[in-house]
Coordinates of C-alpha atoms in Angstrom, one line a residue:
M1 CA -12.1 -6.5 13.6
P2 CA -12.0 -10.5 13.3
E3 CA -9.0 -12.3 14.2
G4 CA -7.3 -13.1 10.9
E5 CA -9.4 -11.1 8.4
Y6 CA -8.0 -8.5 6.5
I7 CA -8.3 -5.0 7.8
L8 CA -9.5 -3.6 4.7
R9 CA -12.2 -6.6 4.1
S10 CA -13.5 -5.7 7.8
F11 CA -14.0 -2.1 7.2
E12 CA -16.1 -3.0 4.1
Q13 CA -18.1 -5.2 5.8
Q14 CA -18.6 -2.6 8.6
G15 CA -19.6 -0.1 6.0
D16 CA -16.7 1.9 6.3
P17 CA -15.0 1.6 2.3
L18 CA -11.3 2.7 2.4
P19 CA -9.3 3.2 -1.2
F20 CA -8.0 0.4 -2.9
S21 CA -7.2 -1.2 -6.4
C22 CA -5.0 -3.9 -6.5
R23 CA -6.2 -6.4 -3.2
N24 CA -2.9 -7.9 -3.6
G25 CA -0.7 -5.8 -1.7
C26 CA 1.3 -4.8 -4.8
C27 CA -0.1 -1.2 -5.1
T28 CA -0.2 1.8 -2.7
A29 CA -3.4 2.7 -3.0
C30 CA -4.6 1.2 0.4
A31 CA -1.3 2.3 2.1
V32 CA -1.2 3.4 5.8
R33 CA 0.8 4.4 8.4
V34 CA 0.5 2.6 12.2
L35 CA 0.2 4.9 15.0
E36 CA -0.2 2.2 17.4
G37 CA -0.2 -1.5 17.8
S38 CA 1.1 -3.5 15.1
I39 CA -0.2 -5.7 11.7
D40 CA 1.0 -9.0 10.1
H41 CA 1.5 -7.9 6.4
R42 CA 4.0 -10.5 5.2
E43 CA 1.6 -10.4 1.9
A44 CA 2.8 -7.0 1.0
L45 CA 4.9 -7.0 -1.6
G46 CA 4.4 -3.4 -2.9
L47 CA 5.9 -2.0 0.7
S48 CA 9.8 -2.1 0.8
R49 CA 11.5 -3.3 3.9
E50 CA 12.7 0.2 4.9
L51 CA 8.8 1.4 4.4
R52 CA 7.5 -1.5 6.8
Q53 CA 10.0 -0.5 9.5
Q54 CA 8.9 3.1 9.2
G55 CA 5.5 1.9 9.9
Y56 CA 3.6 1.8 6.9
G57 CA 1.2 -1.2 5.9
L58 CA -0.9 -2.3 3.0
L59 CA -4.6 -2.5 4.4
C60 CA -5.6 -5.0 1.6
V61 CA -3.3 -8.0 2.7
A62 CA -3.0 -6.9 6.4
R63 CA -4.1 -8.6 10.0
A64 CA -4.3 -6.6 13.1
T65 CA -2.2 -8.2 15.8
G66 CA -4.2 -6.6 18.6
P67 CA -5.7 -3.0 19.0
L68 CA -4.6 -0.9 16.3
E69 CA -4.8 2.8 15.2
V70 CA -3.6 3.3 11.6
E71 CA -3.3 6.5 9.5
T72 CA -4.2 6.6 5.7
Q73 CA -1.9 8.2 3.2
D74 CA -1.6 10.1 0.1
E75 CA -1.0 7.0 -2.4
D76 CA 0.7 8.6 -4.5
E77 CA 3.4 10.0 -1.6
V78 CA 3.7 6.2 -0.6
Y79 CA 4.3 5.3 -4.1
D80 CA 6.8 8.1 -4.8
L81 CA 8.6 6.7 -1.2
Q82 CA 8.4 3.3 -2.6
F83 CA 9.2 3.6 -6.3
G84 CA 10.5 6.9 -6.8
R85 CA 14.0 5.9 -6.4
Y86 CA 13.7 4.0 -9.5
F87 CA 12.0 6.2 -11.8
G88 CA 12.7 9.9 -13.4
R89 CA 16.6 8.8 -13.9
G90 CA 18.4 8.5 -17.1
K91 CA 17.6 9.5 -20.5
V92 CA 14.1 10.4 -22.0
R93 CA 12.9 9.4 -25.1
T94 CA 9.6 11.1 -26.1
G95 CA 7.6 10.3 -29.9
L96 CA 5.7 6.9 -30.5
P97 CA 7.1 3.8 -29.2
L98 CA 6.1 2.2 -32.7
D99 CA 6.6 2.9 -36.2
E100 CA 4.1 3.6 -38.4
E101 CA 3.2 1.4 -41.2

């Protein structure tokens, strides 16, 4: 993998496409768990400090810092880990969001 290149881009150039969506480190579509090695992913705004410490990373804004082994993750699972505690609480209102006129 070329030094300084985003991991997702490198895989794409090798013909090995991986899941992605925003390419900005804000969603969790390209989330992985680092099994061996480490990554520089300071641009990953879509991951909390806790998830980073648990070994999660976002490949669209991650660069390998040496040999690396990662495991792809289910996007919904990582999304729920990241944002689930903020949603699903409180009252839920149903109906049309705007008055019909």
